[in-house]
Tab-separated table of C-alpha atoms and ligand atoms in Angstrom:
chain	number	residue	atom	x	y	z
A	214	MET	CA	-0.002	0.009	0.011
A	215	ARG	CA	1.075	3.599	-0.553
A	216	ILE	CA	1.085	5.370	2.795
A	217	THR	CA	1.882	8.865	3.813
A	218	VAL	CA	2.491	9.592	7.416
A	219	MET	CA	2.107	13.201	8.595
A	220	GLY	CA	4.299	14.143	11.497
A	221	THR	CA	7.718	12.486	12.170
A	222	GLY	CA	7.639	12.542	15.978
A	223	TYR	CA	7.649	9.702	18.394
A	224	VAL	CA	4.493	8.249	16.890
A	225	GLY	CA	4.863	9.108	13.268
A	226	LEU	CA	8.407	7.857	12.851
A	227	VAL	CA	7.688	4.588	14.625
A	228	VAL	CA	4.459	3.998	12.706
A	229	GLY	CA	6.132	4.885	9.360
A	230	ALA	CA	9.077	2.597	9.992
A	231	CYS	CA	6.780	-0.428	11.231
A	232	LEU	CA	4.534	-0.063	8.237
A	233	ALA	CA	7.502	0.019	5.809
A	234	GLU	CA	8.921	-3.030	7.662
A	235	THR	CA	5.848	-4.975	6.395
A	236	GLY	CA	6.396	-4.157	2.816
A	237	ASN	CA	4.362	-1.044	2.265
A	238	ASP	CA	5.658	2.009	0.480
A	239	VAL	CA	5.792	4.747	3.026
A	240	VAL	CA	6.660	8.404	2.918
A	241	CYS	CA	6.904	10.371	6.228
A	242	VAL	CA	6.288	14.043	5.824
A	243	ASP	CA	6.851	16.932	8.313
A	244	THR	CA	6.500	20.667	8.223
A	245	ASP	CA	9.768	20.890	10.077
A	246	GLU	CA	12.371	21.171	7.365
A	247	GLY	CA	15.298	20.699	9.635
A	248	LYS	CA	13.941	17.333	10.857
A	249	ILE	CA	13.290	16.005	7.418
A	250	ALA	CA	16.699	17.138	6.311
A	251	GLY	CA	18.263	15.263	9.180
A	252	LEU	CA	16.293	12.159	8.538
A	253	GLN	CA	17.206	12.271	4.773
A	254	ASN	CA	20.882	12.329	6.022
A	255	GLY	CA	20.249	9.336	8.399
A	256	LYS	CA	19.854	11.406	11.557
A	257	ILE	CA	17.041	10.028	13.798
A	258	PRO	CA	15.798	12.915	15.849
A	259	ILE	CA	14.801	10.928	18.891
A	260	PHE	CA	16.130	7.977	20.878
A	261	GLU	CA	13.894	4.993	20.678
A	262	PRO	CA	15.326	1.521	21.084
A	263	GLY	CA	15.386	-0.518	17.791
A	264	LEU	CA	14.112	2.376	15.660
A	265	GLU	CA	17.394	3.458	14.024
A	266	PRO	CA	18.318	0.060	12.468
A	267	MET	CA	14.506	-0.392	11.174
A	268	VAL	CA	14.533	3.117	9.544
A	269	GLN	CA	17.942	2.471	8.000
A	270	ARG	CA	16.984	-0.987	6.746
A	271	ASN	CA	13.686	0.272	5.149
A	272	GLU	CA	15.371	3.304	3.574
A	273	ASP	CA	17.995	1.136	2.049
A	274	PHE	CA	15.319	-0.963	0.433
A	275	GLY	CA	13.553	2.154	-0.744
A	276	ARG	CA	10.370	1.421	1.248
A	277	LEU	CA	10.760	4.511	3.519
A	278	ARG	CA	11.326	8.062	2.429
A	279	PHE	CA	11.104	11.441	3.966
A	280	SER	CA	9.844	14.517	2.371
A	281	THR	CA	8.525	18.105	3.067
A	282	ASP	CA	6.318	18.076	-0.067
A	283	LEU	CA	3.133	17.526	1.903
A	284	ASP	CA	0.922	18.145	-1.102
A	285	ALA	CA	2.431	15.673	-3.482
A	286	MET	CA	2.896	12.938	-1.050
A	287	VAL	CA	-0.672	13.131	0.294
A	288	ALA	CA	-2.026	13.176	-3.288
A	289	ALA	CA	-0.140	9.992	-4.123
A	290	ALA	CA	-1.186	8.114	-1.093
A	291	GLU	CA	-4.021	5.498	-0.599
A	292	VAL	CA	-3.727	5.770	3.224
A	293	VAL	CA	-2.848	8.978	5.026
A	294	VAL	CA	-1.827	8.739	8.737
A	295	ILE	CA	-2.125	11.854	10.894
A	296	ALA	CA	0.533	11.657	13.534
A	297	VAL	CA	0.946	15.404	14.347
A	298	GLY	CA	1.205	16.778	17.892
A	299	THR	CA	-1.855	17.766	19.997
A	300	PRO	CA	-0.366	19.811	22.899
A	301	SER	CA	-2.322	21.355	25.623
A	302	GLY	CA	-3.979	24.726	24.812
A	303	GLU	CA	-4.099	27.500	27.411
A	304	ASP	CA	-7.398	26.216	28.912
A	305	GLY	CA	-6.154	22.631	29.103
A	306	SER	CA	-8.021	21.458	26.051
A	307	ALA	CA	-6.171	19.796	23.137
A	308	ASP	CA	-4.843	22.314	20.626
A	309	LEU	CA	-6.092	20.962	17.334
A	310	GLN	CA	-4.432	23.405	14.948
A	311	TYR	CA	-1.841	20.927	13.679
A	312	VAL	CA	-4.586	18.118	13.140
A	313	LEU	CA	-6.848	20.493	11.228
A	314	SER	CA	-4.049	21.855	9.205
A	315	ALA	CA	-3.147	18.296	8.197
A	316	ALA	CA	-6.748	17.809	7.261
A	317	GLU	CA	-6.691	20.893	5.121
A	318	THR	CA	-3.837	19.424	3.311
A	319	ILE	CA	-5.607	16.161	2.783
A	320	GLY	CA	-8.687	17.813	1.533
A	321	ARG	CA	-6.767	19.855	-0.973
A	322	ASN	CA	-5.077	16.670	-2.354
A	323	MET	CA	-7.961	14.265	-2.233
A	324	THR	CA	-7.384	13.217	-5.899
A	325	SER	CA	-8.402	9.649	-5.320
A	326	GLU	CA	-10.313	7.633	-2.779
A	327	LYS	CA	-8.291	7.516	0.608
A	328	VAL	CA	-8.444	6.291	4.040
A	329	VAL	CA	-7.468	8.836	6.715
A	330	LEU	CA	-6.222	7.309	9.935
A	331	ILE	CA	-6.121	9.679	12.953
A	332	LYS	CA	-3.257	8.417	15.262
A	333	SER	CA	-2.839	11.600	17.122
A	334	THR	CA	-4.607	11.625	20.522
A	335	VAL	CA	-7.688	13.881	19.877
A	336	PRO	CA	-10.843	14.735	21.791
A	337	VAL	CA	-14.199	13.358	21.044
A	338	GLY	CA	-15.633	14.902	17.879
A	339	THR	CA	-12.301	15.558	16.103
A	340	ALA	CA	-12.776	12.874	13.490
A	341	ALA	CA	-16.003	14.587	12.667
A	342	LYS	CA	-14.183	17.868	12.316
A	343	VAL	CA	-11.540	16.335	10.183
A	344	ARG	CA	-14.205	15.010	7.869
A	345	GLU	CA	-15.946	18.334	7.583
A	346	THR	CA	-12.470	20.016	6.904
A	347	ILE	CA	-11.823	17.587	3.948
A	348	GLU	CA	-15.333	17.524	2.736
A	349	ARG	CA	-15.327	21.303	2.146
A	350	GLN	CA	-12.569	20.822	-0.524
A	351	THR	CA	-13.542	17.572	-2.348
A	352	ASP	CA	-16.365	15.369	-3.624
A	353	GLN	CA	-14.159	12.162	-3.463
A	354	LEU	CA	-15.310	9.366	-1.244
A	355	PHE	CA	-13.065	8.764	1.745
A	356	THR	CA	-13.090	7.265	5.244
A	357	VAL	CA	-11.884	8.903	8.388
A	358	CYS	CA	-10.865	6.414	10.926
A	359	SER	CA	-10.020	7.175	14.572
A	360	ASN	CA	-7.210	4.742	15.218
A	361	PRO	CA	-5.548	5.756	18.499
A	362	GLU	CA	-2.039	4.817	19.137
A	363	PHE	CA	-1.096	2.937	22.334
A	364	LEU	CA	2.614	2.573	21.932
A	365	LYS	CA	4.831	3.326	24.823
A	366	GLU	CA	7.996	5.410	24.423
A	367	GLY	CA	10.976	3.293	25.180
A	368	ALA	CA	9.258	0.169	23.821
A	369	ALA	CA	7.465	1.680	20.867
A	370	VAL	CA	8.757	-0.504	18.088
A	371	GLY	CA	7.828	-3.704	19.967
A	372	ASP	CA	4.421	-2.231	20.979
A	373	PHE	CA	3.525	-1.387	17.333
A	374	MET	CA	4.770	-4.715	15.890
A	375	LYS	CA	2.889	-6.683	18.592
A	376	PRO	CA	-0.119	-4.788	19.731
A	377	ASP	CA	-2.281	-5.856	22.557
A	378	ARG	CA	-5.139	-4.713	20.517
A	379	VAL	CA	-5.991	-2.270	17.602
A	380	ILE	CA	-8.794	0.121	18.118
A	381	VAL	CA	-10.511	1.190	14.878
A	382	GLY	CA	-13.306	3.734	14.682
A	383	LEU	CA	-14.811	4.165	11.252
A	384	ASP	CA	-17.263	6.661	9.723
A	385	SER	CA	-17.772	4.583	6.599
A	386	PRO	CA	-17.561	0.862	5.915
A	387	LEU	CA	-15.580	1.659	2.763
A	388	GLY	CA	-12.291	1.868	4.641
A	389	ARG	CA	-12.617	-1.385	6.711
A	390	PRO	CA	-10.963	-3.770	4.173
A	391	VAL	CA	-8.003	-1.294	3.840
A	392	VAL	CA	-7.538	-1.181	7.612
A	393	GLU	CA	-7.785	-4.920	7.905
A	394	ARG	CA	-5.175	-5.367	5.264
A	395	LEU	CA	-2.925	-2.690	6.799
A	396	TYR	CA	-2.957	-4.399	10.297
A	397	ALA	CA	-2.986	-8.027	9.360
A	398	PRO	CA	0.722	-8.545	9.450
A	399	PHE	CA	0.761	-7.291	13.129
A	400	LEU	CA	-2.155	-9.448	14.237
A	401	ARG	CA	-1.193	-12.946	12.907
A	402	THR	CA	-1.562	-14.535	16.257
A	403	SER	CA	-4.630	-12.851	17.505
A	404	ASN	CA	-7.588	-11.114	15.949
A	405	ARG	CA	-7.738	-8.273	18.476
A	406	MET	CA	-8.882	-5.685	16.084
A	407	ILE	CA	-11.862	-3.979	17.653
A	408	PHE	CA	-14.056	-1.997	15.368
A	409	MET	CA	-16.331	0.750	16.727
A	410	ASP	CA	-17.695	4.218	15.906
A	411	ASN	CA	-15.162	7.196	15.949
A	412	VAL	CA	-16.535	8.830	19.079
A	413	SER	CA	-16.092	5.631	21.077
A	414	ALA	CA	-12.600	5.105	19.653
A	415	GLU	CA	-11.525	8.656	20.519
A	416	LEU	CA	-12.760	8.268	24.057
A	417	THR	CA	-11.141	4.740	24.406
A	418	LYS	CA	-7.759	6.322	24.189
A	419	TYR	CA	-8.421	9.017	26.781
A	420	ALA	CA	-10.077	6.461	29.070
A	421	ALA	CA	-7.050	4.078	28.823
A	422	ASN	CA	-4.515	6.731	29.724
A	423	ALA	CA	-6.750	7.881	32.541
A	424	MET	CA	-6.978	4.482	34.033
A	425	LEU	CA	-3.182	4.055	33.908
A	426	ALA	CA	-2.670	7.532	35.459
A	427	THR	CA	-5.205	6.642	38.156
A	428	ARG	CA	-3.197	3.509	39.159
A	429	ILE	CA	-0.098	5.704	39.487
A	430	SER	CA	-1.743	8.401	41.598
A	431	PHE	CA	-3.459	5.727	43.662
A	432	MET	CA	-0.164	4.145	44.470
A	433	ASN	CA	1.468	7.482	45.130
A	434	GLU	CA	-1.161	8.214	47.720
A	435	ILE	CA	-0.692	4.790	49.254
A	436	ALA	CA	2.930	5.372	49.344
A	437	ASN	CA	2.557	8.710	51.221
A	438	LEU	CA	0.305	6.853	53.676
A	439	CYS	CA	3.056	4.166	54.048
A	440	GLU	CA	5.491	6.805	55.153
A	441	THR	CA	3.177	8.045	57.826
A	442	LEU	CA	2.366	4.621	59.049
A	443	GLY	CA	5.842	2.975	58.798
A	444	ALA	CA	4.751	0.578	56.201
A	445	ASP	CA	6.881	-0.335	53.007
A	446	VAL	CA	5.027	0.459	49.872
A	447	ASP	CA	7.254	-2.067	48.029
A	448	GLN	CA	5.766	-4.835	50.029
A	449	VAL	CA	2.270	-3.471	49.759
A	450	ARG	CA	2.725	-3.154	45.940
A	451	ARG	CA	3.707	-6.802	45.629
A	452	GLY	CA	0.849	-7.944	47.828
A	453	LEU	CA	-1.515	-5.797	45.845
A	454	GLY	CA	-0.346	-6.687	42.404
A	455	SER	CA	-0.432	-10.536	43.061
A	456	ASP	CA	-4.245	-10.323	43.081
A	457	SER	CA	-5.232	-11.476	39.560
A	458	ARG	CA	-8.097	-9.063	39.479
A	459	ILE	CA	-5.581	-6.150	39.932
A	460	GLY	CA	-2.460	-7.229	38.243
A	461	SER	CA	1.026	-5.822	38.789
A	462	ALA	CA	1.426	-3.221	36.015
A	463	PHE	CA	1.495	0.439	36.743
A	464	LEU	CA	1.750	0.217	40.516
A	465	PHE	CA	5.140	1.696	40.967
A	466	PRO	CA	5.091	4.887	43.222
A	467	GLY	CA	7.460	7.596	42.095
A	468	PRO	CA	7.979	11.294	41.414
A	469	GLY	CA	4.538	11.735	39.758
A	470	TYR	CA	3.697	10.781	36.135
A	471	GLY	CA	4.928	13.034	33.338
A	472	GLY	CA	5.821	12.735	29.668
A	473	SER	CA	4.084	14.066	26.592
A	474	CYS	CA	0.867	12.034	27.102
A	475	PHE	CA	-0.634	11.543	30.590
A	476	PRO	CA	-0.568	15.062	31.849
A	477	LYS	CA	-1.914	16.669	28.757
A	478	ASP	CA	-4.482	13.863	28.066
A	479	MET	CA	-5.733	14.095	31.656
A	480	ARG	CA	-6.242	17.888	31.199
A	481	ALA	CA	-7.946	17.407	27.883
A	482	LEU	CA	-10.293	14.699	29.331
A	483	ILE	CA	-11.140	16.919	32.317
A	484	ARG	CA	-11.894	19.782	29.807
A	485	THR	CA	-14.111	17.524	27.678
A	486	GLY	CA	-16.122	16.451	30.717
A	487	ASP	CA	-16.543	20.088	31.797
A	488	GLU	CA	-17.596	21.163	28.374
A	489	HIS	CA	-20.238	18.612	28.122
A	490	GLY	CA	-21.612	19.080	31.639
A	491	SER	CA	-20.311	15.651	32.898
A	492	LYS	CA	-17.729	16.468	35.580
A	493	LEU	CA	-14.988	13.976	35.935
A	494	ASN	CA	-14.437	14.084	39.649
A	495	LEU	CA	-12.122	11.058	39.902
A	496	VAL	CA	-10.022	12.163	36.952
A	497	LYS	CA	-9.604	15.648	38.520
A	498	ALA	CA	-8.547	13.964	41.797
A	499	VAL	CA	-6.015	11.862	39.985
A	500	ASP	CA	-4.492	14.990	38.314
A	501	LYS	CA	-4.396	16.832	41.686
A	502	VAL	CA	-2.675	14.046	43.426
A	503	ASN	CA	-0.159	14.081	40.634
A	504	THR	CA	0.545	17.793	40.882
A	505	ARG	CA	1.295	17.322	44.551
A	506	GLN	CA	3.492	14.246	44.021
A	507	ARG	CA	5.643	16.175	41.511
A	508	ARG	CA	6.784	18.253	44.527
A	509	ARG	CA	7.570	15.273	46.637
A	510	MET	CA	11.190	14.824	45.833
A	511	TYR	CA	12.018	18.511	46.331
A	512	LYS	CA	10.223	18.433	49.723
A	513	LYS	CA	12.377	15.386	50.775
A	514	LEU	CA	15.525	17.288	49.725
A	515	LYS	CA	14.362	20.405	51.570
A	516	LYS	CA	13.696	18.548	54.720
A	517	ALA	CA	17.021	16.757	54.604
A	518	PHE	CA	18.666	20.198	54.280
A	519	ASP	CA	16.666	21.439	57.329
A	520	GLY	CA	14.876	23.898	55.061
A	521	GLN	CA	18.170	25.501	53.786
A	522	VAL	CA	18.239	24.647	49.979
A	523	GLU	CA	20.018	27.855	48.964
A	524	GLY	CA	23.728	27.242	48.302
A	525	LYS	CA	23.468	23.545	48.280
A	526	GLN	CA	24.713	21.378	45.468
A	527	VAL	CA	22.463	18.677	44.223
A	528	ALA	CA	23.195	15.963	41.679
A	529	VAL	CA	20.269	14.781	39.717
A	530	TRP	CA	20.400	11.389	37.968
A	531	GLY	CA	17.927	11.083	35.167
A	532	LEU	CA	15.988	13.804	33.350
A	533	ALA	CA	13.875	11.815	30.909
A	534	PHE	CA	10.299	11.328	32.200
A	535	LYS	CA	10.957	7.491	32.201
A	536	ALA	CA	13.778	5.142	31.335
A	537	GLU	CA	14.576	4.180	27.647
A	538	THR	CA	13.536	7.495	26.131
A	539	ASP	CA	15.254	10.937	25.646
A	540	ASP	CA	11.836	12.708	26.128
A	541	ILE	CA	11.905	15.291	28.874
A	542	ARG	CA	8.376	16.771	28.104
A	543	GLU	CA	6.606	17.430	31.418
A	544	SER	CA	9.229	15.215	33.220
A	545	ALA	CA	9.073	15.328	36.933
A	546	ALA	CA	12.906	15.445	36.940
A	547	ILE	CA	12.706	18.747	35.078
A	548	ASP	CA	10.288	20.298	37.677
A	549	LEU	CA	12.688	19.138	40.337
A	550	VAL	CA	15.637	20.909	38.674
A	551	ASP	CA	13.573	24.008	38.046
A	552	THR	CA	12.520	24.209	41.733
A	553	LEU	CA	16.036	23.656	42.939
A	554	LEU	CA	17.466	26.342	40.761
A	555	GLU	CA	14.613	28.756	41.804
A	556	LYS	CA	15.407	28.166	45.454
A	557	GLY	CA	19.076	28.923	44.889
A	558	ALA	CA	20.698	25.375	44.803
A	559	SER	CA	23.250	24.494	42.185
A	560	VAL	CA	22.507	21.477	40.051
A	561	ALA	CA	24.582	18.921	38.098
A	562	VAL	CA	22.657	16.646	35.856
A	563	PHE	CA	23.286	13.303	34.120
A	564	ASP	CA	21.060	11.363	31.870
A	565	PRO	CA	22.247	8.703	29.401
A	566	GLN	CA	20.053	9.893	26.528
A	567	ALA	CA	18.432	13.305	27.411
A	568	MET	CA	21.396	15.484	27.756
A	569	GLU	CA	20.828	17.271	24.398
A	570	PRO	CA	17.132	18.163	25.127
A	571	ALA	CA	18.237	19.231	28.693
A	572	ARG	CA	20.875	21.682	27.181
A	573	ASN	CA	18.137	23.167	25.012
A	574	ARG	CA	15.868	23.500	28.150
A	575	PHE	CA	18.518	24.715	30.898
A	576	GLY	CA	21.227	26.332	28.826
A	577	ASP	CA	24.080	27.139	31.150
A	578	ARG	CA	21.956	27.113	34.362
A	579	VAL	CA	23.023	23.599	35.290
A	580	ARG	CA	26.335	21.624	35.070
A	581	TYR	CA	26.173	18.863	32.557
A	582	ALA	CA	28.086	15.771	33.930
A	583	THR	CA	30.029	13.448	31.688
A	584	ASP	CA	28.859	10.355	33.603
A	585	PRO	CA	26.830	9.611	36.744
A	586	TYR	CA	29.964	9.874	39.096
A	587	ASP	CA	31.020	13.175	37.650
A	588	ALA	CA	27.776	14.681	38.708
A	589	LEU	CA	28.408	13.868	42.251
A	590	THR	CA	31.715	15.850	42.723
A	591	GLY	CA	31.163	17.997	45.821
A	592	ALA	CA	27.392	17.170	45.951
A	593	ASP	CA	25.444	17.543	49.277
A	594	ALA	CA	22.688	15.352	47.828
A	595	LEU	CA	22.012	12.798	45.116
A	596	ALA	CA	18.467	12.727	43.661
A	597	VAL	CA	17.521	9.807	41.419
A	598	ALA	CA	14.569	10.831	39.258
A	599	THR	CA	14.574	8.285	36.364
A	600	GLU	CA	14.791	4.527	36.617
A	601	TRP	CA	17.481	4.010	33.994
A	602	LEU	CA	19.159	0.457	34.264
A	603	LEU	CA	22.488	2.216	34.504
A	604	PHE	CA	21.466	3.650	37.950
A	605	ARG	CA	20.272	0.363	39.460
A	606	ASN	CA	23.573	-1.111	40.654
A	607	PRO	CA	26.137	1.631	40.936
A	608	ASP	CA	29.263	1.674	42.937
A	609	PHE	CA	27.947	2.990	46.261
A	610	ASP	CA	31.418	3.501	47.850
A	611	ARG	CA	32.384	5.687	44.830
A	612	ILE	CA	29.204	7.611	45.282
A	613	ARG	CA	29.944	8.300	49.046
A	614	ALA	CA	33.577	9.191	48.280
A	615	SER	CA	32.609	11.638	45.414
A	616	MET	CA	29.889	13.467	47.410
A	617	SER	CA	30.549	15.876	50.195
A	618	GLY	CA	27.111	15.308	51.669
A	619	ASP	CA	25.257	12.097	52.545
A	620	VAL	CA	21.676	12.779	51.353
A	621	LEU	CA	20.178	10.341	48.917
A	622	VAL	CA	16.657	10.872	47.620
A	623	ASP	CA	15.587	7.787	45.592
A	624	GLY	CA	12.527	8.945	43.594
A	625	ARG	CA	12.183	5.454	41.997
A	626	ASN	CA	12.807	3.101	44.948
A	627	LEU	CA	15.775	1.605	43.139
A	628	TYR	CA	17.888	0.846	46.264
A	629	ASP	CA	17.552	-1.133	49.402
A	630	PRO	CA	16.888	1.432	52.389
A	631	ASP	CA	18.735	-0.752	54.969
A	632	GLN	CA	21.701	-1.265	52.770
A	633	MET	CA	21.872	2.518	52.008
A	634	ARG	CA	21.608	3.418	55.628
A	635	GLY	CA	24.301	0.922	56.433
A	636	LEU	CA	26.529	2.671	53.905
A	637	GLY	CA	26.003	5.892	55.716
A	638	PHE	CA	23.474	7.599	53.479
A	639	ARG	CA	20.712	9.519	54.906
A	640	TYR	CA	18.200	7.712	52.543
A	641	GLN	CA	14.769	8.505	51.612
A	642	GLY	CA	12.730	6.646	49.034
A	643	ILE	CA	9.019	6.958	48.177
A	644	GLY	CA	6.777	5.303	50.679
A	645	ARG	CA	9.362	3.210	52.607
B	704	LIG	P1	5.810	15.012	18.350
B	704	LIG	O1	5.666	16.456	18.950
B	704	LIG	O2	7.041	14.252	18.745
B	704	LIG	O3	5.711	15.149	16.796
B	704	LIG	C1	4.811	15.732	16.047
B	704	LIG	C2	5.334	16.177	14.622
B	704	LIG	O4	4.282	16.608	13.843
B	704	LIG	C3	6.342	17.220	14.700
B	704	LIG	O5	7.646	16.718	14.076
B	704	LIG	C4	5.727	18.442	13.914
B	704	LIG	O6	6.743	19.081	13.262
B	704	LIG	C5	4.888	17.555	12.942
B	704	LIG	N1	3.845	18.399	12.406
B	704	LIG	C6	3.023	19.359	12.862
B	704	LIG	N2	2.080	19.933	12.048
B	704	LIG	C7	2.226	19.106	10.932
B	704	LIG	C8	1.577	19.116	9.573
B	704	LIG	N3	0.574	19.856	9.395
B	704	LIG	N4	1.976	18.229	8.754
B	704	LIG	C9	3.047	17.391	9.035
B	704	LIG	N5	3.629	17.378	10.070
B	704	LIG	C10	3.364	18.227	11.096
B	704	LIG	O7	4.585	14.289	18.851
B	704	LIG	P2	4.370	12.738	19.232
B	704	LIG	O8	4.945	12.502	20.602
B	704	LIG	O9	4.810	11.804	18.056
B	704	LIG	O10	2.716	12.650	19.314
B	704	LIG	C11	1.953	12.798	18.169
B	704	LIG	C12	0.524	12.494	18.655
B	704	LIG	O11	0.456	11.140	19.020
B	704	LIG	C13	-0.007	13.255	19.758
B	704	LIG	O12	-1.382	13.520	19.622
B	704	LIG	C14	0.222	12.424	20.998
B	704	LIG	O13	-0.704	12.666	22.076
B	704	LIG	C15	-0.105	10.969	20.393
B	704	LIG	N6	0.540	9.851	21.103
B	704	LIG	C16	1.777	9.966	21.464
B	704	LIG	C17	2.495	8.955	22.075
B	704	LIG	C18	3.893	9.048	22.565
B	704	LIG	O14	4.289	8.131	23.362
B	704	LIG	N7	4.581	10.089	22.167
B	704	LIG	C19	1.725	7.734	22.243
B	704	LIG	C20	0.500	7.614	21.774
B	704	LIG	C21	-0.077	8.754	21.200
């Protein structure tokens, strides 16, 4: 199939590469000329495990190309995938300007029958808006399909190649065989393709993210209660997760959820509820708990410094919002660094993949360490904010020797509290 993917970010690039991998003829287009020029020269703009060789391989075979010629590439496609960003607008609703601009381009170039897949996360009613936008410019038959993406950054290629399920909303039966053919290679061992109307598909994506965010906020609240009661949240988590009705995923407490999806999608869902007179009280509470949790690591540091943060040196390990990605959008680690700087601390940072985005974010306001231990030189405290494998079994004697202080705030519960105290750290985890 001839496929054009609009938007070459975390979603568009992965989707484009995976669709090329199954033999399709894919062009990824973007309005960002620098990004496309880089991709044409073999520079992958993001870190995503397994993506680079897949892009390379498919480019070499001529199945994957990159272009800024949106009009020509959309005109030539049978399937157009919208994978552009939907950031939060000022009022918390999803900003649809990029999606609707993509729809304009599609309408202008609807020279033959096409299926339009919306992979961007968009509020209920957007597929209908996309249809209206296209219809204003053409009499061609076409299908708009709300096909939300569930990939996780850090495991995106595997998630797309072996999906738990594929949600497909359709506003016309014409597109169904095309979508079935498109996904057949990824669903050979299951038939978990769930067809529904577009409104339900749009809501399914928000409901899924809200459910996962709820589990995280729930565990963060339980963790905070554990601290008050003297319980160990890690033991509670294991006990809880072993119930087959509950399951063990998404039960790790931490510094609060972040990233490019959960925070903005929660805000957009709350906004949708408010706009339609159906208040989402639970979702609002989840968001509120998270906002508070994102201060937690800072508060622990402040307490360890007896309230005197100004003039302290803090090493922060991890800036990405989670391990295995370079994405720092709405990362709790970034909030922590911002607050420390605001309160007059000096900060040294290390992240195995996110140093470049961090440089763009902080400029010369922090020191960029060359490795985890370099960040510790002269530090009063170490704060571990991202659960990178690299941080899980470090040389603790070297850590102690490099630091001038003894404060260790473990925002991801990577270390054993007794062992840490035995080594002379003033250790604080989350909920232990
Ligand atoms: P991103 O910001 O990394 O990439 C978006 C890209 O779209 C940018 O390169 C931008 O230049 C480009 N773009 C904007 N307008 C365009 C246009 N008119 N034509 C062509 N390109 C255009 O975003 P992302 O993280 O890939 O997310 C994309 C969408 O997918 C969002 O709605 C997001 O909520 C959703 N989503 C993201 C994830 C994730 O893990 N990142 C997972 C599931 C769903």
